[in-house]
Structures are given as C-alpha cells and as structure tokens.
Amino acid sequence: YYFPCQRWLAVEEDDGQIARELVPVDEAFVKKDSENEGQSPATLGLEQKAKSTTYTVKVKTGDKKNAGTDANVFIILYGSKDDTGIVSLKASKINKNKFERGKVDEFTVESVDIGDLKKIKIGHDNKGNSTGWFLEWVEIDAPSLGQCLKFPCGRWLDKSEDDGATERIIFPADLQTVEYIPFVPYEITVYTSDIFGAGTDADVFIVLYGSDGNCTQQKSLCLNKREQRMYFERNSVNQFIVELEDVGDIIEKIRIGHNGSGINSGWHLDRVTIRRLLPNGK
C-alpha cells in the first residue's frame, strides 16, 4: 500500500494539524518507469486533499471565572460511516492563546468522508496549571456536506467541578442546524510568467463566476504568509485544491488578484487552469 502525504504536520503550517488520515493510491501512480512517468508527489498530496472533507470547528469558552484552560484539547467527530479519530486542537486561527475565557477559537479538521455528522466527543488531558474548562458550545461547518451544526454544552470539563468529567459527548441541536448548497472542490493551477520581477509575495485571491450569475466567495489561495512567500515565484506553477460554492458545469469567468501587500507585490500572471472535481475524484 502506498500512502502519499506531501503535507505539513505542523501547528504553524498548512491547516495546523499534526496528524493526518491518508488513503492508499495505486502503485502505478507512485512508481516511475519508462512507460509510466507517474505523478509528482505534490500532485498526489493534492489528490489526497481532494478526497478529504474539511471541517471548520469553532469552540466557545464560557464567560465565567476560571473558564479557560491550558490543557491540551482534543475532539472526535462521529459520522454515519466512520469517525475522525482523536484530533488535537493545536492551532487556533483566531487567538494565539487558545481557550481563554469568553473567546471563540477556530480550527481546521480534515478527514476522509465520515458521512453525516451525528455527535462529537471533546475533552482535554488535564495537564498544565489551570486545566478546568467551561465549554459553552462547539460549531462545526462542513462545506462539502452543506451543513453547519451547533453542539451546545454549557458545562464544566473539570475534575473538581460538575460531575468531574474532563470529556463529554455532545449531540447537535437540530433547530440550530443551518443547511446550504454543498461546496465542491476545485483544482486551481496558477502559472506565473517568466519575466523579470514577475513573482509576488502578496495575498492572492480568486472568485469563480458561473453561467447563471452564480459566483463563489472571494477565497485566498494561500493559508498563511509563509505560503505567500513560497508560491507565485517567477516561472512557477502552483496548484491548489479549494472548496468553493458550486457554480455549475460552466465557468464563464474568474476574478483573480491580490491585496498589494509585501515588498514585491506586483505580479505578472501568465494563466490559470481550473478543474471542477466530481465526487469520484475526476
């Protein structure tokens, strides 16, 4: 079995996850020989990402005295087909100090398809100085499912409070579930020109427009400033898998640009190719 990854397992990189689920690919994709050039490792990494479901997990710490925690928090998402296994919530996209009193933290969780979300387990390892935690709620947005679910808690996860439990199983509140049209993954390949000064360190974004006036949200292609420095160099080809609103079979136009930030923000773009990936990965 071959399990390509080609992704960071680092709190400061990519989506901040330090553990990943990988699915096997055919040996022919990996082994290069005279007949089969195979695919580049980076492309295989992107294929893995395209087969994954991305969840945005928001966690609200209660506004009570000593509600915050310094312990290591984990979550498990349970679906109708499978579960994610233990996912450490290490890198909050909003706050450097996570799980502070009255604050909302946001995390990205990636997993192979687990089906419709049924429940979650969330807890901590009780390590650190102030470990007790009052969890208000968890919100999970799954664009590929077209669902945003709210998991109310309103209880302590604390050995010396409530029932002494440091982990809880929580079910979604049906009345607070928001349904929308599921997002689909797009493979976006960006070619930067081969002329002097063509590259940029700015934050590059894209919008896709469909045939019936449908359009996607404006989406940054890089996840952080480090990626902005790495990508869009002179004479480079950069490929991204981006989950966006489904604009249909025909893309009439795109809008691509950047925010003008950084020392060398000017960018000479050669071309962009886009593939709408169907559920079977094609």
mmCIF file of C-alpha atoms in Angstrom:
data_model
loop_
_atom_site.group_PDB
_atom_site.id
_atom_site.type_symbol
_atom_site.label_atom_id
_atom_site.label_comp_id
_atom_site.label_asym_id
_atom_site.label_seq_id
_atom_site.Cartn_x
_atom_site.Cartn_y
_atom_site.Cartn_z
ATOM 1 C CA TYR A 1 0.000 0.000 0.000
ATOM 2 C CA TYR A 2 1.239 3.482 -0.889
ATOM 3 C CA PHE A 3 0.099 6.426 1.234
ATOM 4 C CA PRO A 4 1.419 9.706 -0.185
ATOM 5 C CA CYS A 5 1.192 12.726 2.074
ATOM 6 C CA GLN A 6 3.267 15.729 0.874
ATOM 7 C CA ARG A 7 1.634 17.929 3.516
ATOM 8 C CA TRP A 8 2.896 19.612 6.666
ATOM 9 C CA LEU A 9 2.289 18.059 10.062
ATOM 10 C CA ALA A 10 2.973 21.254 11.982
ATOM 11 C CA VAL A 11 0.997 23.662 14.117
ATOM 12 C CA GLU A 12 2.348 26.699 12.223
ATOM 13 C CA GLU A 13 1.913 25.280 8.709
ATOM 14 C CA ASP A 14 -0.905 24.366 6.309
ATOM 15 C CA ASP A 15 -4.128 23.750 8.327
ATOM 16 C CA GLY A 16 -2.295 23.351 11.650
ATOM 17 C CA GLN A 17 -2.889 19.606 12.015
ATOM 18 C CA ILE A 18 -0.121 17.381 13.411
ATOM 19 C CA ALA A 19 -1.831 14.124 12.444
ATOM 20 C CA ARG A 20 -3.413 13.195 9.102
ATOM 21 C CA GLU A 21 -5.574 10.434 7.665
ATOM 22 C CA LEU A 22 -4.120 9.110 4.416
ATOM 23 C CA VAL A 23 -5.801 6.945 1.793
ATOM 24 C CA PRO A 24 -3.859 4.494 -0.374
ATOM 25 C CA VAL A 25 -3.213 5.118 -4.061
ATOM 26 C CA ASP A 26 -2.388 2.700 -6.848
ATOM 27 C CA GLU A 27 1.280 1.689 -7.067
ATOM 28 C CA ALA A 28 1.402 2.900 -10.678
ATOM 29 C CA PHE A 29 0.817 6.461 -9.508
ATOM 30 C CA VAL A 30 3.934 6.340 -7.375
ATOM 31 C CA LYS A 31 6.436 4.181 -9.250
ATOM 32 C CA LYS A 32 8.037 5.940 -12.176
ATOM 33 C CA ASP A 33 9.258 3.851 -15.080
ATOM 34 C CA SER A 34 9.811 4.247 -18.815
ATOM 35 C CA GLU A 35 6.164 3.675 -19.710
ATOM 36 C CA ASN A 36 4.570 5.487 -16.826
ATOM 37 C CA GLU A 37 6.010 8.789 -15.725
ATOM 38 C CA GLY A 38 3.745 8.668 -12.705
ATOM 39 C CA GLN A 39 2.530 11.760 -10.928
ATOM 40 C CA SER A 40 4.609 14.203 -8.939
ATOM 41 C CA PRO A 41 4.475 13.694 -5.172
ATOM 42 C CA ALA A 42 2.948 17.153 -4.764
ATOM 43 C CA THR A 43 0.088 16.226 -7.099
ATOM 44 C CA LEU A 44 -0.550 13.063 -5.104
ATOM 45 C CA GLY A 45 -0.714 15.151 -1.941
ATOM 46 C CA LEU A 46 -3.337 17.341 -3.572
ATOM 47 C CA GLU A 47 -5.316 14.267 -4.648
ATOM 48 C CA GLN A 48 -5.400 13.182 -1.013
ATOM 49 C CA LYS A 49 -6.682 16.636 -0.068
ATOM 50 C CA ALA A 50 -9.375 16.478 -2.769
ATOM 51 C CA LYS A 51 -10.642 13.184 -1.320
ATOM 52 C CA SER A 52 -10.813 14.654 2.179
ATOM 53 C CA THR A 53 -13.636 16.533 3.854
ATOM 54 C CA THR A 54 -12.660 19.803 5.516
ATOM 55 C CA TYR A 55 -14.454 20.951 8.655
ATOM 56 C CA THR A 56 -14.220 24.374 10.275
ATOM 57 C CA VAL A 57 -14.538 23.854 14.026
ATOM 58 C CA LYS A 58 -15.392 26.837 16.254
ATOM 59 C CA VAL A 59 -15.131 26.410 20.024
ATOM 60 C CA LYS A 60 -16.609 28.909 22.525
ATOM 61 C CA THR A 61 -15.162 29.040 26.032
ATOM 62 C CA GLY A 62 -17.680 30.276 28.603
ATOM 63 C CA ASP A 63 -17.568 33.756 30.148
ATOM 64 C CA LYS A 64 -17.120 32.571 33.752
ATOM 65 C CA LYS A 65 -14.336 32.904 36.293
ATOM 66 C CA ASN A 66 -11.526 30.405 35.548
ATOM 67 C CA ALA A 67 -13.416 29.172 32.460
ATOM 68 C CA GLY A 68 -10.278 28.996 30.279
ATOM 69 C CA THR A 69 -7.881 26.056 30.150
ATOM 70 C CA ASP A 70 -4.180 25.489 29.458
ATOM 71 C CA ALA A 71 -4.692 21.752 28.954
ATOM 72 C CA ASN A 72 -4.427 20.051 25.547
ATOM 73 C CA VAL A 73 -7.894 19.853 23.991
ATOM 74 C CA PHE A 74 -8.943 17.113 21.573
ATOM 75 C CA ILE A 75 -12.063 16.395 19.530
ATOM 76 C CA ILE A 76 -13.509 13.327 17.771
ATOM 77 C CA LEU A 77 -16.178 13.752 15.069
ATOM 78 C CA TYR A 78 -18.563 10.799 14.681
ATOM 79 C CA GLY A 79 -20.396 10.371 11.385
ATOM 80 C CA SER A 80 -22.857 7.883 9.922
ATOM 81 C CA LYS A 81 -19.984 5.992 8.214
ATOM 82 C CA ASP A 82 -16.926 6.472 10.403
ATOM 83 C CA ASP A 83 -15.188 8.779 12.877
ATOM 84 C CA THR A 84 -12.150 11.027 12.613
ATOM 85 C CA GLY A 85 -10.224 9.506 15.496
ATOM 86 C CA ILE A 86 -8.645 11.839 18.048
ATOM 87 C CA VAL A 87 -7.788 15.261 16.584
ATOM 88 C CA SER A 88 -5.679 17.630 18.689
ATOM 89 C CA LEU A 89 -6.938 21.225 18.534
ATOM 90 C CA LYS A 90 -3.489 22.805 18.464
ATOM 91 C CA ALA A 91 -3.553 25.841 16.184
ATOM 92 C CA SER A 92 -6.377 28.360 16.634
ATOM 93 C CA LYS A 93 -6.789 30.555 13.555
ATOM 94 C CA ILE A 94 -8.040 33.468 15.677
ATOM 95 C CA ASN A 95 -6.182 33.571 19.007
ATOM 96 C CA LYS A 96 -2.556 32.867 19.894
ATOM 97 C CA ASN A 97 -3.640 31.879 23.418
ATOM 98 C CA LYS A 98 -6.497 29.480 22.810
ATOM 99 C CA PHE A 99 -9.403 28.507 25.079
ATOM 100 C CA GLU A 100 -9.391 31.769 27.038
ATOM 101 C CA ARG A 101 -12.445 32.993 28.959
ATOM 102 C CA GLY A 102 -15.268 34.262 26.715
ATOM 103 C CA LYS A 103 -13.315 33.696 23.482
ATOM 104 C CA VAL A 104 -14.140 31.768 20.301
ATOM 105 C CA ASP A 105 -11.342 29.732 18.689
ATOM 106 C CA GLU A 106 -11.368 28.361 15.163
ATOM 107 C CA PHE A 107 -9.653 25.218 13.879
ATOM 108 C CA THR A 108 -9.480 23.252 10.636
ATOM 109 C CA VAL A 109 -10.080 19.497 10.790
ATOM 110 C CA GLU A 110 -9.527 17.332 7.725
ATOM 111 C CA SER A 111 -10.759 13.776 7.415
ATOM 112 C CA VAL A 112 -11.770 11.155 4.890
ATOM 113 C CA ASP A 113 -15.538 11.044 4.395
ATOM 114 C CA ILE A 114 -17.232 10.067 7.679
ATOM 115 C CA GLY A 115 -20.776 10.670 6.401
ATOM 116 C CA ASP A 116 -23.382 12.853 8.123
ATOM 117 C CA LEU A 117 -22.217 14.244 11.461
ATOM 118 C CA LYS A 118 -24.033 12.579 14.368
ATOM 119 C CA LYS A 119 -22.157 13.588 17.530
ATOM 120 C CA ILE A 120 -18.786 14.734 18.833
ATOM 121 C CA LYS A 121 -16.586 13.913 21.784
ATOM 122 C CA ILE A 122 -14.487 16.784 23.155
ATOM 123 C CA GLY A 123 -12.185 16.841 26.144
ATOM 124 C CA HIS A 124 -8.708 17.602 27.476
ATOM 125 C CA ASP A 125 -5.742 15.783 29.058
ATOM 126 C CA ASN A 126 -5.933 17.702 32.372
ATOM 127 C CA LYS A 127 -2.279 18.786 32.042
ATOM 128 C CA GLY A 128 -0.946 22.247 32.888
ATOM 129 C CA ASN A 129 -1.511 24.816 35.614
ATOM 130 C CA SER A 130 -5.174 25.756 35.143
ATOM 131 C CA THR A 131 -6.846 22.775 33.495
ATOM 132 C CA GLY A 132 -10.551 23.150 34.323
ATOM 133 C CA TRP A 133 -12.561 24.357 31.310
ATOM 134 C CA PHE A 134 -16.093 25.645 30.868
ATOM 135 C CA LEU A 135 -17.197 24.815 27.311
ATOM 136 C CA GLU A 136 -20.129 26.875 26.034
ATOM 137 C CA TRP A 137 -20.589 25.333 22.578
ATOM 138 C CA VAL A 138 -18.934 23.842 19.503
ATOM 139 C CA GLU A 139 -19.943 24.783 15.945
ATOM 140 C CA ILE A 140 -18.891 22.621 13.008
ATOM 141 C CA ASP A 141 -19.186 23.840 9.433
ATOM 142 C CA ALA A 142 -18.848 21.154 6.743
ATOM 143 C CA PRO A 143 -18.966 22.914 3.328
ATOM 144 C CA SER A 144 -18.841 19.657 1.347
ATOM 145 C CA LEU A 145 -21.972 18.478 3.212
ATOM 146 C CA GLY A 146 -23.688 21.876 3.061
ATOM 147 C CA GLN A 147 -24.260 21.850 6.811
ATOM 148 C CA CYS A 148 -23.305 23.974 9.788
ATOM 149 C CA LEU A 149 -24.149 22.283 13.102
ATOM 150 C CA LYS A 150 -24.202 23.682 16.630
ATOM 151 C CA PHE A 151 -23.298 21.434 19.582
ATOM 152 C CA PRO A 152 -24.377 23.172 22.817
ATOM 153 C CA CYS A 153 -22.585 22.170 26.010
ATOM 154 C CA GLY A 154 -22.718 24.808 28.792
ATOM 155 C CA ARG A 155 -20.858 22.591 31.288
ATOM 156 C CA TRP A 156 -17.511 22.251 33.023
ATOM 157 C CA LEU A 157 -14.858 19.803 31.867
ATOM 158 C CA ASP A 158 -13.101 19.832 35.206
ATOM 159 C CA LYS A 159 -12.156 17.165 37.749
ATOM 160 C CA SER A 160 -13.274 19.421 40.625
ATOM 161 C CA GLU A 161 -16.485 20.835 39.070
ATOM 162 C CA ASP A 162 -19.846 19.445 37.904
ATOM 163 C CA ASP A 163 -19.595 15.634 37.620
ATOM 164 C CA GLY A 164 -15.783 15.632 37.422
ATOM 165 C CA ALA A 165 -15.638 14.591 33.746
ATOM 166 C CA THR A 166 -12.883 16.029 31.520
ATOM 167 C CA GLU A 167 -14.516 14.882 28.272
ATOM 168 C CA ARG A 168 -18.085 14.954 27.032
ATOM 169 C CA ILE A 169 -20.142 13.514 24.163
ATOM 170 C CA ILE A 170 -22.347 16.237 22.665
ATOM 171 C CA PHE A 171 -25.151 15.995 20.118
ATOM 172 C CA PRO A 172 -26.171 18.697 17.611
ATOM 173 C CA ALA A 173 -29.131 20.982 18.290
ATOM 174 C CA ASP A 174 -31.457 20.290 15.330
ATOM 175 C CA LEU A 175 -33.106 23.712 15.467
ATOM 176 C CA GLN A 176 -29.710 25.425 15.167
ATOM 177 C CA THR A 177 -28.558 23.415 12.134
ATOM 178 C CA VAL A 178 -28.061 25.561 9.019
ATOM 179 C CA GLU A 179 -28.398 23.834 5.629
ATOM 180 C CA TYR A 180 -26.962 25.231 2.397
ATOM 181 C CA ILE A 181 -25.895 24.020 -1.049
ATOM 182 C CA PRO A 182 -22.778 21.853 -0.595
ATOM 183 C CA PHE A 183 -19.412 23.196 -1.738
ATOM 184 C CA VAL A 184 -17.302 21.290 -4.273
ATOM 185 C CA PRO A 185 -13.522 21.033 -4.609
ATOM 186 C CA TYR A 186 -11.842 22.882 -7.485
ATOM 187 C CA GLU A 187 -8.307 22.186 -8.650
ATOM 188 C CA ILE A 188 -6.783 25.600 -9.424
ATOM 189 C CA THR A 189 -3.414 25.762 -11.198
ATOM 190 C CA VAL A 190 -1.695 29.143 -11.393
ATOM 191 C CA TYR A 191 1.168 29.869 -13.827
ATOM 192 C CA THR A 192 3.383 32.877 -13.069
ATOM 193 C CA SER A 193 5.187 34.393 -16.079
ATOM 194 C CA ASP A 194 8.898 34.045 -16.833
ATOM 195 C CA ILE A 195 9.852 37.715 -16.896
ATOM 196 C CA PHE A 196 11.899 39.851 -14.507
ATOM 197 C CA GLY A 197 10.005 40.735 -11.326
ATOM 198 C CA ALA A 198 7.028 38.502 -12.220
ATOM 199 C CA GLY A 199 6.621 36.934 -8.777
ATOM 200 C CA THR A 200 4.628 38.278 -5.833
ATOM 201 C CA ASP A 201 4.530 37.839 -2.048
ATOM 202 C CA ALA A 202 1.055 39.375 -1.791
ATOM 203 C CA ASP A 203 -2.119 37.565 -0.729
ATOM 204 C CA VAL A 204 -3.592 36.186 -3.982
ATOM 205 C CA PHE A 205 -7.366 35.625 -4.142
ATOM 206 C CA ILE A 206 -9.816 34.192 -6.666
ATOM 207 C CA VAL A 207 -13.551 34.365 -7.426
ATOM 208 C CA LEU A 208 -15.314 31.982 -9.853
ATOM 209 C CA TYR A 209 -18.390 33.027 -11.869
ATOM 210 C CA GLY A 210 -20.895 30.532 -13.306
ATOM 211 C CA SER A 211 -23.410 30.816 -16.134
ATOM 212 C CA ASP A 212 -26.491 31.901 -14.126
ATOM 213 C CA GLY A 213 -24.911 34.784 -12.281
ATOM 214 C CA ASN A 214 -23.681 32.371 -9.590
ATOM 215 C CA CYS A 215 -20.357 33.246 -8.052
ATOM 216 C CA THR A 216 -18.188 31.972 -5.238
ATOM 217 C CA GLN A 217 -16.936 33.874 -2.246
ATOM 218 C CA GLN A 218 -13.558 35.571 -2.610
ATOM 219 C CA LYS A 219 -11.013 32.999 -1.484
ATOM 220 C CA SER A 220 -7.326 33.408 -0.655
ATOM 221 C CA LEU A 221 -5.196 30.696 -2.263
ATOM 222 C CA CYS A 222 -2.537 30.761 0.482
ATOM 223 C CA LEU A 223 -3.268 29.782 4.071
ATOM 224 C CA ASN A 224 -0.546 31.937 5.665
ATOM 225 C CA LYS A 225 2.238 34.455 4.973
ATOM 226 C CA ARG A 226 4.842 31.728 4.658
ATOM 227 C CA GLU A 227 2.931 30.184 1.738
ATOM 228 C CA GLN A 228 2.631 33.649 0.184
ATOM 229 C CA ARG A 229 6.436 33.887 0.204
ATOM 230 C CA MET A 230 6.824 30.357 -1.220
ATOM 231 C CA TYR A 231 4.287 30.496 -4.034
ATOM 232 C CA PHE A 232 3.802 32.687 -7.121
ATOM 233 C CA GLU A 233 7.533 32.916 -7.861
ATOM 234 C CA ARG A 234 8.788 33.792 -11.334
ATOM 235 C CA ASN A 235 8.180 30.979 -13.872
ATOM 236 C CA SER A 236 6.436 28.785 -11.294
ATOM 237 C CA VAL A 237 3.376 26.540 -11.406
ATOM 238 C CA ASN A 238 1.340 26.316 -8.189
ATOM 239 C CA GLN A 239 -1.632 24.011 -7.694
ATOM 240 C CA PHE A 240 -4.351 24.330 -5.058
ATOM 241 C CA ILE A 241 -7.429 22.335 -4.044
ATOM 242 C CA VAL A 242 -10.059 24.831 -2.887
ATOM 243 C CA GLU A 243 -13.577 24.072 -1.630
ATOM 244 C CA LEU A 244 -15.953 26.676 -3.048
ATOM 245 C CA GLU A 245 -19.626 27.137 -3.853
ATOM 246 C CA ASP A 246 -20.644 25.063 -6.883
ATOM 247 C CA VAL A 247 -21.075 27.455 -9.819
ATOM 248 C CA GLY A 248 -22.151 24.663 -12.191
ATOM 249 C CA ASP A 249 -20.607 22.956 -15.194
ATOM 250 C CA ILE A 250 -19.607 26.155 -16.961
ATOM 251 C CA ILE A 251 -17.218 28.748 -15.524
ATOM 252 C CA GLU A 252 -17.881 31.924 -17.509
ATOM 253 C CA LYS A 253 -15.090 33.986 -15.972
ATOM 254 C CA ILE A 254 -12.842 34.322 -12.949
ATOM 255 C CA ARG A 255 -11.591 37.273 -10.967
ATOM 256 C CA ILE A 256 -8.053 36.898 -9.654
ATOM 257 C CA GLY A 257 -5.969 39.487 -7.866
ATOM 258 C CA HIS A 258 -4.062 40.293 -4.697
ATOM 259 C CA ASN A 259 -4.125 42.707 -1.774
ATOM 260 C CA GLY A 260 -0.956 44.630 -2.715
ATOM 261 C CA SER A 261 0.871 43.658 0.477
ATOM 262 C CA GLY A 262 4.561 42.831 0.823
ATOM 263 C CA ILE A 263 7.705 44.385 -0.610
ATOM 264 C CA ASN A 264 7.381 42.817 -4.063
ATOM 265 C CA SER A 265 3.631 42.816 -4.590
ATOM 266 C CA GLY A 266 3.477 43.371 -8.371
ATOM 267 C CA TRP A 267 2.659 40.116 -10.166
ATOM 268 C CA HIS A 268 2.816 39.041 -13.809
ATOM 269 C CA LEU A 269 0.270 36.241 -14.227
ATOM 270 C CA ASP A 270 0.582 34.025 -17.301
ATOM 271 C CA ARG A 271 -2.574 31.878 -16.999
ATOM 272 C CA VAL A 272 -4.878 29.901 -14.725
ATOM 273 C CA THR A 273 -6.439 26.475 -15.298
ATOM 274 C CA ILE A 274 -9.385 25.192 -13.247
ATOM 275 C CA ARG A 275 -10.891 21.717 -12.876
ATOM 276 C CA ARG A 276 -14.148 21.110 -11.036
ATOM 277 C CA LEU A 277 -13.571 17.827 -9.220
ATOM 278 C CA LEU A 278 -16.506 15.428 -9.197
ATOM 279 C CA PRO A 279 -17.218 13.120 -6.243
ATOM 280 C CA ASN A 280 -15.209 10.230 -7.707
ATOM 281 C CA GLY A 281 -12.117 12.445 -7.782
ATOM 282 C CA LYS A 282 -12.089 13.123 -11.549
#
